[in-house]
Amino acid sequence: MCGIVGYIGHRPAYEILIKGLHRLEYRGYDSAGVAMVGDKGDLNIYKTRGKVEDLERFCHAKDLDGNIGIAHTRWATHGEPNDVNAHPHLSHSGKLALVHNGTIENYNILKEALEQQGCKFKSDTDTEVLVQLIEYIKTTNNCTLIEAVREALKEVIGAYAIAVIDTNEPDTVIAARKSSPLVIGIGEDETFLASDATPIVDYTDKVVYLNDDEIAIIRRGEPLKIITTDNESAEIDIQTLKLSVSQLEKGGFPHFMLKEIYEQPRTIRDCVRGRIGNSGGKVTLSGVIEHSDKFLNAKRIIIVACGTSWHAGLIGKRLIEEATRIPVEVAYASEFRYSNPIVTPDDIVIAISQSGETADTLAAIQLAKEKGAFVYGVCNVVGSSIARATDSGTYIHVGPEIGVASTKAFTGQVTVLIMLAMAIAQIRKTMPKEEITKVAGYLRRLPDLIKQTLKLNDKIEHLSSIYTYVHNFLYLGRGYNYPSALEGALKLKEISYIHAEGYPAAEMKHGPIALIDRELPTVVIAPTDELHEKIISNIQQIKARGGSVIAVVTKGDTSIAEIADHTIEIPDVPECVSPVIVSIPLQLLAYHIAVKKGCNVDMPRNLAKSVTVE
Ligand code: F6R
C-alpha cells in the first residue's frame, strides 16, 4: 500500500520518478506526488489527488529540473484522498520533503507534542508528523539529516518505509524501513529506491533489500551506506534481479488482469517446472526435502493468509489432510495474530502470500515463530519480506502480478499446495505411489487444460452482457470447490462492485435460499464428482424459486444442461486439481462483467495490491 520511488544520479529525476510511480500504481492510486531538488537547490514539489496520469497533467509546463527526487502514490489511511494529504509532505520550513508507506500509530501523541513547540500542520496525515519531527530534532539538536532521521525513528511506533530529502543536503537521500518494503537499486553513478523492484529493473539488476530497522544513506558519488537505528553499520547484500521489463507490460492486452488470466498456461508450467518429473510421479520440493524431519513429525499444520490467498489456503487444507492425514487449520492472518493462538513447536505454519508483504500475514509469521513453530512460505515475489521471514518455502514463480485482482497467483498457489500435499505424503508415506503419479500427470497436463479452458472466453463474454447490471450474485460450490465459490464471488465484487457471496452449496437451504428470485443469478460450480447428484438438487431448488443458474460443469454433462440457464463446460480433471481449472471461467466472468460496466479492472476503487497496513 502506497508506493515510494527515489532517485539520485545524473539523469533528470522527474521521468524516472513518474515511470516508477506508474509501475507502483497497483499499490494505491488515491493521489500522487513528486519532489525534486532543483538545479538551484530549491525544492520543486507537485502533488495532486488522483492517479499518476493526473499528476503528469498537473506537472505539465512546470519546473521539473533536478536529478535527485522522491515520489509517492498513495492508498489513503489517515486523511481523505486530496491534494493536501498527498505525499511528499514538507517540514515546517519547507526544506525537508518526505514520502512514507505504512502507518505511524503514535502520530497523535507526537503531533500534540510538536504543536506545543509551535509546529503547524497542514494535512490530516500521520506522515506529516514524521517530517516535522525530523526537522524539529535536526534544528533542536543542530545535527545532520541522518542523525535527525535516526533519532526520529526511535520515537515512532508503527510501520514505515520512508525516503527523505533536504535542500540543506542536496546530494543526499535518506531511506529507512520497518515492516514496509524498500529496495535499493545500484547503478553506475546513480541509485534508485522503490517499494519493489519494478521501477528499478529498467536501469539495473543489482539490488539491495533493506531490512527492518535499517537506514540507507544514499549520497551522490559515494557508495551506498546502511546503518541500523542503533547506529551500527549493516551489511550490504547485493542481489541480482531476475525480472524482465516485458513482464511488467500489458503485451497487447487491454488490461493486466486479462493478460494475467491468459498467461496461466505458461505460469503454471513455470510453477511445476523442475518439481514434477517428466515421467513418473515424484514431486520434488527442495523446501520440504531440506526439512523432511519437520514434515515427518508435524502434529498439525496451520495455514495463515488473507483474501484470495486464504481461499487457496482452504483448498490447501483439504489437499493436505487428504494426502497426509495431518490435521490442518486455516486462519485469516488478521484474526490469528490477535487470537492468542495455541501454537507449539510441533506445528508447521504455512503462510501464503502473493506479494509477500501483507502486514497481517507477516505479523502472524512473527507470532508463530515466537511460539516455536516451523514456518513455511508460499510466496510469489522473490526476496519479499514474507519470503525472507519464513524458515523455508516454495515460490509459486508466476511472475509479477500487476492487476489488483489476483488471478494467476491464485492458480499458482493452488498448484504449489497440490505439490506440497504430494511432497509431504511422499515423506510420510500416506498416499499410494500410483495416486501421486496420477495427480502428477494432471499437474503436467494443467497448462494444456488451462489453454483449452481459455477457449471459453467468447462464450463467457457473451454471457457477461446478460448479467452486467444485476446487483447481487450467489456462488455455490462443494468440497474442493467451495473455496472456488468464495474466490469467484470475491473476484466479481472487487472489480465490478456487484455484491456477491460464496457459499457451500448445501448450506443454501439454511438461509441464503431466501434471497433467490428472478433478480439473483447463481453461479453453481458443479463438475462431475461424488457430490454431483446433490448439487443437481441444489440447482433444482434454485430453479423452483425462479432463480437463474450459470453452471460450471464437466464437458459432456447433459444432466445439468437440461436444468441450468447456461452451462460452461470445463475439461474433466480429478477433484483435487479442479479448483485451478474452475477458476479460469470465474476470472473471465468477473473480468467481462466489470469491463462491460465500465469499471477500472486493474485499479478497482479503494483497493491496493499489496496490503502493508493493518
Ligand atoms: C484479491 C486479492 C487480495 C489478496 C490479499 C492478500 O484478488 O488480491 O484479496 O489476495 O490482499 O494478498 P497477498 O497474497 O499478497 O498476501
XYZ file of C-alpha atoms and ligand atoms in Angstrom:
630
model
C 0.000 0.000 0.000
C 1.429 3.272 -1.135
C 4.379 3.173 -3.469
C 7.632 5.008 -2.983
C 10.228 5.865 -5.604
C 13.508 7.735 -5.214
C 16.402 8.639 -7.460
C 19.796 10.258 -7.191
C 22.187 10.347 -10.135
C 22.964 12.116 -13.387
C 19.636 11.817 -15.252
C 16.588 14.064 -14.930
C 14.842 12.627 -11.876
C 11.278 13.506 -12.889
C 10.996 10.986 -15.760
C 12.407 8.185 -13.645
C 10.107 9.007 -10.758
C 6.961 9.184 -12.903
C 7.756 5.950 -14.720
C 8.406 4.334 -11.351
C 5.096 5.614 -9.981
C 3.261 4.067 -12.926
C 4.876 0.731 -12.079
C 3.881 1.064 -8.433
C 0.397 2.352 -9.049
C -1.001 -1.080 -8.220
C -0.096 -0.260 -4.593
C -2.522 2.647 -4.374
C -3.878 5.380 -6.587
C -5.704 7.873 -4.378
C -3.143 10.602 -5.018
C 0.393 11.015 -6.285
C 3.268 13.439 -5.891
C 6.918 14.178 -6.639
C 9.598 16.359 -5.066
C 12.907 17.162 -6.762
C 15.799 19.252 -5.523
C 16.153 21.649 -8.438
C 19.411 22.777 -10.013
C 19.327 25.958 -7.935
C 18.966 23.954 -4.726
C 15.262 24.736 -4.358
C 12.540 22.124 -3.863
C 10.125 21.501 -6.747
C 7.160 19.714 -5.236
C 3.966 18.775 -7.055
C 1.158 16.619 -5.789
C -2.439 16.024 -6.589
C -5.425 13.863 -5.851
C -5.989 11.084 -8.393
C -3.816 8.798 -10.429
C -0.276 9.217 -11.712
C -1.604 10.422 -15.069
C -3.381 13.242 -13.200
C -0.056 14.167 -11.625
C 1.595 14.199 -15.041
C -1.073 16.587 -16.338
C -0.623 18.726 -13.249
C 3.151 18.877 -13.776
C 2.854 19.889 -17.421
C 4.924 23.020 -18.164
C 6.160 23.241 -14.570
C 9.775 23.462 -13.460
C 10.803 19.816 -13.298
C 14.545 20.047 -13.150
C 16.801 18.252 -10.728
C 18.441 14.867 -10.684
C 17.547 13.935 -7.175
C 13.998 13.327 -6.048
C 11.383 11.267 -4.293
C 7.838 10.338 -5.311
C 4.761 8.623 -3.955
C 1.480 7.036 -4.996
C -0.968 6.854 -2.116
C -3.505 4.457 -0.678
C -5.145 6.635 1.954
C -5.071 5.571 5.598
C -5.045 8.812 7.629
C -6.941 11.623 5.982
C -9.094 11.634 2.874
C -7.528 11.412 -0.578
C -6.998 15.065 -1.509
C -4.181 17.336 -2.702
C -3.119 18.378 0.795
C -2.899 14.839 2.150
C -0.945 13.671 -0.904
C 2.761 12.952 -0.381
C 5.519 14.210 -0.364
C 4.966 16.102 2.871
C 7.040 19.117 3.756
C 8.566 20.156 7.049
C 7.652 23.437 8.746
C 10.491 25.311 6.995
C 9.683 23.729 3.637
C 13.240 22.422 3.323
C 12.623 18.737 4.026
C 10.323 16.537 1.942
C 9.310 13.013 2.912
C 7.349 10.127 1.396
C 6.036 7.297 3.521
C 4.426 3.906 3.152
C 2.961 2.472 6.354
C 1.261 3.896 9.415
C 2.616 5.836 12.375
C 0.489 4.535 15.215
C 1.526 7.109 17.842
C 1.205 10.068 15.490
C -1.386 11.811 17.669
C 0.908 11.969 20.702
C 3.822 13.145 18.560
C 1.635 15.705 16.823
C 0.412 17.208 20.096
C 3.980 17.469 21.395
C 5.143 19.162 18.188
C 2.184 21.552 18.180
C 3.141 22.599 21.693
C 6.546 23.515 20.232
C 4.876 25.732 17.647
C 4.719 23.343 14.659
C 1.822 23.996 12.321
C 0.304 21.063 10.413
C -1.338 21.324 7.019
C -2.573 17.795 6.423
C -4.511 15.127 8.328
C -1.834 12.506 7.712
C 0.371 10.613 10.122
C 3.236 11.145 7.673
C 3.453 14.905 8.142
C 4.177 14.266 11.819
C 7.300 12.348 10.875
C 8.770 15.021 8.619
C 8.027 17.713 11.198
C 9.609 15.587 13.908
C 12.761 15.057 11.833
C 13.106 18.795 11.262
C 12.397 19.575 14.894
C 15.155 17.187 16.030
C 17.525 18.486 13.369
C 17.043 22.086 14.498
C 16.966 21.442 18.226
C 19.987 19.115 18.223
C 21.761 21.027 15.459
C 22.571 17.703 13.791
C 22.733 16.223 10.301
C 19.740 14.833 8.419
C 20.793 11.236 9.007
C 21.144 11.789 12.758
C 17.769 13.506 12.889
C 16.097 10.671 10.942
C 17.653 8.066 13.221
C 16.536 9.884 16.375
C 13.037 10.478 14.987
C 12.575 6.812 14.100
C 13.310 5.875 17.684
C 10.230 7.874 18.718
C 7.955 6.257 16.172
C 5.672 3.278 16.758
C 4.308 1.680 13.618
C 5.311 0.569 10.176
C 7.214 2.628 7.675
C 9.240 2.781 4.552
C 10.384 6.367 4.073
C 12.551 8.474 1.831
C 13.621 11.984 2.828
C 15.402 14.798 1.013
C 16.651 18.084 2.429
C 17.615 21.197 0.446
C 20.397 21.803 3.002
C 21.958 18.474 1.950
C 21.023 18.449 -1.739
C 23.137 15.416 -2.635
C 21.606 13.004 -0.152
C 18.558 10.778 0.073
C 17.898 9.022 3.372
C 15.649 5.962 3.320
C 14.548 3.643 6.108
C 12.242 0.729 6.700
C 10.359 -1.117 9.364
C 7.715 -3.648 8.278
C 7.160 -1.942 4.902
C 9.287 -2.930 1.921
C 12.086 -0.914 0.365
C 14.511 -1.948 -2.371
C 17.610 -0.011 -3.426
C 18.909 -0.307 -6.984
C 22.628 0.198 -7.550
C 23.505 1.654 -10.955
C 26.593 3.317 -12.445
C 26.914 6.592 -10.511
C 23.216 6.512 -9.748
C 20.989 4.945 -7.122
C 17.306 4.113 -7.199
C 14.928 3.208 -4.471
C 11.413 1.864 -4.582
C 8.797 -0.141 -2.724
C 9.530 -3.061 -5.022
C 11.977 -3.757 -7.793
C 9.643 -2.953 -10.702
C 10.662 0.736 -11.061
C 14.327 -0.256 -10.874
C 14.521 -3.088 -13.402
C 14.795 -0.725 -16.420
C 18.088 0.660 -15.109
C 19.926 -2.002 -13.148
C 19.619 -5.597 -11.982
C 21.697 -5.032 -8.834
C 19.520 -4.545 -5.797
C 19.724 -4.439 -2.031
C 16.639 -5.279 0.039
C 16.615 -3.085 3.118
C 15.872 -4.945 6.363
C 13.750 -3.767 9.256
C 15.363 -1.071 11.406
C 17.894 -0.202 8.726
C 18.586 3.249 7.339
C 20.168 3.729 3.913
C 22.383 6.744 3.342
C 22.462 7.419 -0.382
C 24.899 10.169 -1.358
C 25.818 11.282 -4.842
C 29.255 9.979 -5.810
C 29.574 7.778 -2.717
C 28.918 4.077 -2.231
C 25.691 3.125 -0.506
C 25.938 3.003 3.272
C 23.465 1.254 5.555
C 23.254 1.675 9.308
C 20.785 0.381 11.857
C 18.609 2.611 14.007
C 21.105 1.767 16.796
C 23.804 3.365 14.641
C 25.630 0.133 13.854
C 26.927 -0.380 10.368
C 24.887 -3.018 8.452
C 25.956 -5.498 5.796
C 25.160 -4.658 2.173
C 23.951 -7.779 0.391
C 23.731 -7.004 -3.333
C 21.420 -9.395 -5.174
C 20.737 -9.867 -8.874
C 17.180 -9.336 -10.072
C 15.538 -11.997 -12.191
C 12.853 -9.788 -13.650
C 12.376 -8.534 -17.176
C 10.738 -5.325 -18.353
C 8.392 -7.206 -20.712
C 6.864 -8.962 -17.699
C 5.710 -5.542 -16.481
C 3.895 -4.504 -19.636
C 0.432 -5.319 -20.960
C 1.785 -7.086 -24.044
C -1.128 -6.074 -26.284
C -3.897 -6.902 -23.804
C -6.314 -4.116 -22.798
C -5.756 -4.840 -19.097
C -3.146 -6.506 -16.934
C -5.896 -8.694 -15.485
C -6.747 -10.201 -18.873
C -3.058 -10.620 -19.707
C -2.536 -12.407 -16.405
C -5.559 -14.672 -16.950
C -4.166 -15.620 -20.363
C -0.665 -16.157 -19.006
C -1.797 -19.049 -16.843
C -0.778 -21.913 -19.164
C 2.770 -20.541 -19.018
C 2.772 -19.551 -15.343
C 1.592 -22.985 -14.276
C 4.253 -24.566 -16.484
C 6.861 -22.387 -14.722
C 5.349 -23.259 -11.363
C 5.656 -27.040 -11.820
C 8.943 -26.933 -13.785
C 11.652 -28.976 -12.101
C 9.265 -30.038 -9.380
C 7.429 -32.840 -11.188
C 9.467 -35.406 -13.077
C 8.938 -35.600 -16.864
C 7.505 -39.018 -16.347
C 6.649 -40.915 -13.190
C 5.175 -39.297 -10.150
C 7.873 -37.929 -7.892
C 7.245 -34.437 -6.568
C 10.429 -32.586 -5.609
C 10.120 -29.504 -3.440
C 13.513 -28.594 -2.033
C 11.977 -26.710 0.902
C 10.229 -29.913 2.001
C 13.188 -32.198 1.371
C 15.549 -29.948 3.357
C 13.190 -30.013 6.335
C 11.769 -33.504 5.947
C 12.062 -34.138 9.713
C 9.694 -31.236 10.375
C 7.121 -32.611 7.946
C 7.571 -36.152 9.190
C 6.958 -35.185 12.800
C 4.405 -32.381 12.406
C 1.348 -32.847 14.608
C -0.629 -30.118 12.958
C -0.445 -27.549 10.169
C -1.897 -24.061 10.446
C -2.300 -22.065 7.249
C -2.340 -18.261 7.609
C -3.211 -15.914 4.760
C -5.575 -13.127 3.653
C -8.098 -12.679 0.842
C -7.525 -14.785 -2.235
C -4.505 -16.429 -0.613
C -6.786 -17.508 2.242
C -9.096 -19.131 -0.314
C -6.099 -21.022 -1.708
C -5.359 -21.986 1.912
C -8.828 -23.545 2.280
C -8.130 -25.698 -0.760
C -4.699 -26.478 0.705
C -6.323 -27.731 3.923
C -8.387 -30.247 2.022
C -5.438 -31.320 -0.120
C -3.006 -31.753 2.763
C -5.483 -33.523 5.037
C -6.485 -35.958 2.287
C -2.922 -36.690 1.252
C -1.112 -36.695 4.580
C -3.743 -37.100 7.322
C -2.123 -34.221 9.222
C -4.877 -32.025 10.689
C -4.862 -28.605 9.069
C -6.421 -25.365 10.294
C -6.817 -22.287 8.140
C -6.840 -18.855 9.770
C -7.190 -15.335 8.495
C -3.798 -13.887 9.387
C -5.516 -10.782 10.745
C -7.535 -12.866 13.229
C -4.768 -15.325 14.053
C -2.379 -12.612 15.209
C -4.806 -11.293 17.826
C -6.381 -14.553 18.940
C -3.724 -15.755 21.376
C -3.446 -18.866 19.172
C -2.317 -22.218 20.521
C 0.853 -22.938 18.552
C 3.544 -25.386 19.587
C 6.985 -26.339 18.227
C 5.325 -29.470 16.771
C 3.214 -27.297 14.467
C 4.043 -26.143 10.976
C 2.633 -22.780 9.976
C 2.218 -22.248 6.243
C 1.980 -18.591 5.220
C 0.532 -17.928 1.769
C 1.030 -14.536 0.149
C 1.365 -13.376 -3.436
C 3.062 -10.084 -2.587
C 4.983 -11.408 0.385
C 4.342 -8.049 2.050
C 0.891 -8.380 3.630
C 1.237 -6.843 7.090
C -1.193 -9.207 8.829
C 0.457 -12.308 7.371
C 3.882 -11.025 8.324
C 2.723 -10.397 11.899
C 1.167 -13.890 12.059
C 4.504 -15.381 10.980
C 6.363 -13.477 13.657
C 3.928 -14.730 16.294
C 4.208 -18.327 15.062
C 7.998 -18.115 15.192
C 7.934 -16.724 18.721
C 5.872 -19.759 19.703
C 8.460 -22.069 18.183
C 6.615 -23.256 15.068
C 8.416 -24.015 11.824
C 7.143 -21.514 9.250
C 6.869 -22.398 5.572
C 6.118 -19.721 2.974
C 4.210 -19.957 -0.295
C 5.017 -16.628 -1.950
C 5.289 -15.161 -5.406
C 7.551 -12.148 -5.006
C 11.135 -13.304 -4.695
C 13.021 -11.591 -1.867
C 9.810 -10.225 -0.319
C 9.509 -9.692 3.435
C 7.453 -12.865 3.967
C 9.789 -14.957 1.824
C 12.654 -13.743 3.996
C 10.826 -14.099 7.302
C 9.876 -17.770 6.817
C 12.137 -20.718 7.676
C 11.707 -22.272 4.260
C 9.187 -22.305 1.452
C 8.208 -22.716 -2.170
C 7.896 -19.856 -4.615
C 4.938 -20.063 -6.970
C 7.022 -18.480 -9.778
C 4.141 -16.961 -11.743
C 5.925 -13.659 -12.441
C 4.782 -10.166 -11.450
C 1.039 -9.892 -10.881
C 0.030 -6.305 -11.532
C -3.766 -6.427 -11.872
C -5.121 -5.777 -8.399
C -7.439 -8.781 -8.584
C -5.357 -11.880 -8.070
C -5.686 -14.459 -10.866
C -2.502 -16.252 -11.882
C -1.199 -16.063 -8.308
C -4.276 -17.961 -7.068
C -3.816 -20.795 -9.563
C -0.083 -20.817 -8.784
C -0.787 -21.042 -5.062
C -3.227 -23.927 -5.519
C -0.736 -25.702 -7.789
C 2.030 -25.348 -5.201
C -0.330 -26.586 -2.483
C -1.161 -29.671 -4.566
C 2.569 -30.342 -4.943
C 3.167 -29.620 -1.263
C 0.483 -32.130 -0.234
C 2.071 -34.763 -2.510
C 5.598 -33.976 -1.301
C 4.582 -34.338 2.358
C 2.662 -37.526 1.542
C 5.821 -38.953 -0.031
C 7.762 -38.346 3.184
C 5.027 -39.690 5.433
C 4.109 -42.500 3.033
C 0.427 -41.683 3.378
C -0.579 -41.888 -0.267
C -0.170 -44.766 -2.722
C 2.537 -44.091 -5.281
C 0.096 -44.680 -8.159
C -2.179 -41.925 -6.879
C 0.689 -39.456 -6.628
C 1.682 -40.466 -10.151
C -1.881 -39.815 -11.344
C -2.062 -36.336 -9.785
C 1.465 -35.526 -11.024
C 0.305 -36.479 -14.519
C -2.553 -33.990 -14.287
C -0.202 -31.297 -12.980
C 1.941 -31.816 -16.074
C -1.145 -31.501 -18.246
C -2.531 -28.458 -16.417
C -1.059 -25.864 -18.838
C -2.820 -27.566 -21.779
C -6.029 -27.988 -19.833
C -5.979 -24.269 -18.934
C -5.359 -23.425 -22.586
C -8.463 -25.426 -23.544
C -10.476 -23.712 -20.814
C -9.430 -20.245 -22.017
C -11.284 -21.010 -25.266
C -14.446 -20.340 -23.247
C -13.631 -16.640 -23.312
C -16.034 -15.655 -26.122
C -18.915 -17.578 -24.624
C -18.294 -16.017 -21.216
C -18.004 -12.546 -22.699
C -21.403 -13.047 -24.297
C -22.817 -14.322 -21.011
C -21.455 -11.303 -19.187
C -23.652 -8.967 -21.227
C -26.754 -10.714 -19.824
C -25.645 -10.142 -16.238
C -23.837 -6.807 -16.420
C -26.370 -4.806 -14.446
C -27.539 -7.224 -11.767
C -26.969 -6.093 -8.182
C -26.268 -9.400 -6.471
C -24.746 -12.758 -7.318
C -24.560 -16.030 -5.427
C -21.717 -18.524 -5.966
C -22.134 -22.106 -4.773
C -19.680 -24.983 -4.699
C -18.898 -28.080 -2.669
C -15.805 -29.849 -1.399
C -12.680 -28.611 -3.125
C -14.799 -26.096 -4.992
C -16.471 -24.443 -2.039
C -13.360 -22.186 -1.767
C -13.610 -21.725 -5.562
C -17.098 -20.284 -4.975
C -15.688 -17.868 -2.388
C -12.927 -16.867 -4.775
C -15.331 -16.422 -7.722
C -17.513 -14.148 -5.597
C -14.519 -12.131 -4.387
C -13.280 -11.652 -7.975
C -16.653 -10.330 -9.076
C -17.254 -7.988 -6.150
C -13.809 -6.440 -6.062
C -13.683 -5.404 -9.710
C -17.343 -4.909 -10.681
C -18.708 -3.669 -7.310
C -21.560 -6.157 -7.628
C -22.354 -7.727 -4.288
C -21.531 -11.423 -4.463
C -21.485 -14.154 -1.847
C -19.905 -17.565 -1.948
C -21.496 -20.440 -0.049
C -21.121 -24.197 0.316
C -23.946 -25.360 -1.967
C -25.677 -27.455 0.672
C -25.739 -24.537 3.108
C -28.006 -22.604 0.755
C -31.127 -24.116 2.284
C -30.081 -22.872 5.733
C -30.580 -19.224 4.854
C -29.374 -17.845 1.524
C -32.209 -19.593 -0.336
C -34.421 -16.785 0.970
C -32.594 -14.442 -1.416
C -33.409 -16.446 -4.552
C -35.679 -14.699 -7.026
C -35.585 -13.662 -10.681
C -33.147 -10.878 -9.881
C -30.491 -13.089 -8.305
C -28.313 -15.183 -10.596
C -26.375 -18.071 -9.062
C -23.122 -19.483 -10.344
C -23.048 -23.153 -9.404
C -19.709 -24.918 -9.615
C -20.775 -28.439 -10.441
C -18.067 -30.570 -12.042
C -18.804 -34.263 -12.106
C -17.665 -35.642 -8.763
C -19.044 -37.746 -5.951
C -21.428 -34.968 -4.819
C -22.741 -34.336 -8.319
C -26.281 -35.623 -7.643
C -26.530 -33.455 -4.537
C -25.529 -30.320 -6.389
C -28.111 -31.105 -9.089
C -30.780 -30.958 -6.401
C -29.391 -27.600 -5.246
C -29.776 -26.319 -8.801
C -33.331 -27.622 -8.904
C -34.118 -25.816 -5.652
C -32.932 -22.559 -7.232
C -34.869 -23.110 -10.445
C -38.021 -23.958 -8.495
C -37.825 -20.464 -6.997
C -37.348 -18.618 -10.268
C -33.607 -18.001 -9.924
C -31.299 -18.211 -12.933
C -28.319 -20.569 -12.883
C -24.963 -20.432 -14.613
C -23.436 -23.840 -14.040
C -19.772 -24.717 -14.441
C -19.868 -28.375 -15.435
C -17.631 -31.115 -16.750
C -17.590 -31.359 -20.536
C -20.369 -33.662 -21.760
C -22.539 -33.321 -18.648
C -26.022 -33.194 -20.130
C -27.920 -33.652 -16.892
C -27.220 -30.118 -15.683
C -27.518 -28.570 -19.141
C -31.203 -29.584 -19.094
C -31.992 -27.546 -15.987
C -29.483 -24.672 -15.821
C -29.965 -21.468 -17.813
C -26.367 -21.522 -19.029
C -23.596 -24.058 -18.766
C -19.856 -23.514 -19.000
C -18.079 -26.760 -19.840
C -14.629 -27.336 -18.424
C -12.273 -30.274 -19.084
C -12.620 -33.408 -16.992
C -9.996 -33.367 -14.188
C -9.765 -35.053 -10.784
C -11.396 -33.174 -7.933
C -8.170 -32.103 -6.284
C -6.975 -30.321 -9.445
C -10.365 -28.897 -10.416
C -10.111 -25.569 -8.474
C -7.322 -24.496 -10.859
C -9.477 -25.159 -13.939
C -12.717 -23.890 -12.388
C -11.127 -20.560 -11.505
C -10.474 -19.707 -15.183
C -14.143 -19.178 -16.246
C -14.864 -17.434 -12.933
C -12.000 -14.993 -13.520
C -13.219 -14.362 -17.079
C -16.822 -13.832 -15.971
C -15.796 -11.251 -13.363
C -13.471 -9.556 -15.839
C -16.032 -9.203 -18.644
C -18.837 -8.038 -16.368
C -16.545 -5.379 -14.865
C -15.343 -4.211 -18.283
C -18.942 -4.019 -19.574
C -19.870 -1.951 -16.524
C -17.040 0.419 -17.368
C -15.046 -0.338 -14.204
C -11.295 0.050 -14.000
C -10.482 -3.627 -13.550
C -6.775 -3.164 -12.944
C -7.275 -0.490 -10.307
C -10.609 -1.068 -8.586
C -11.730 1.651 -6.207
C -10.452 1.609 -2.624
C -8.144 -1.351 -3.223
C -4.402 -1.775 -3.423
C -2.415 -4.789 -4.400
C -0.019 -5.005 -1.525
C -1.673 -4.524 1.864
C 1.206 -3.374 4.028
C -1.004 -1.772 6.677
C -3.366 -3.333 9.199
C -7.970 -10.366 -4.206
C -6.656 -10.099 -3.687
C -6.489 -9.957 -2.228
C -5.157 -10.585 -1.789
C -4.899 -10.299 -0.303
C -3.640 -10.980 0.190
O -7.979 -10.506 -5.592
O -5.713 -9.980 -4.423
O -7.550 -10.492 -1.519
O -5.218 -11.954 -2.025
O -4.780 -8.931 -0.109
O -2.531 -10.560 -0.531
P -1.202 -11.397 -0.580
O -1.482 -12.674 -1.262
O -0.254 -10.536 -1.349
O -0.765 -11.605 0.839
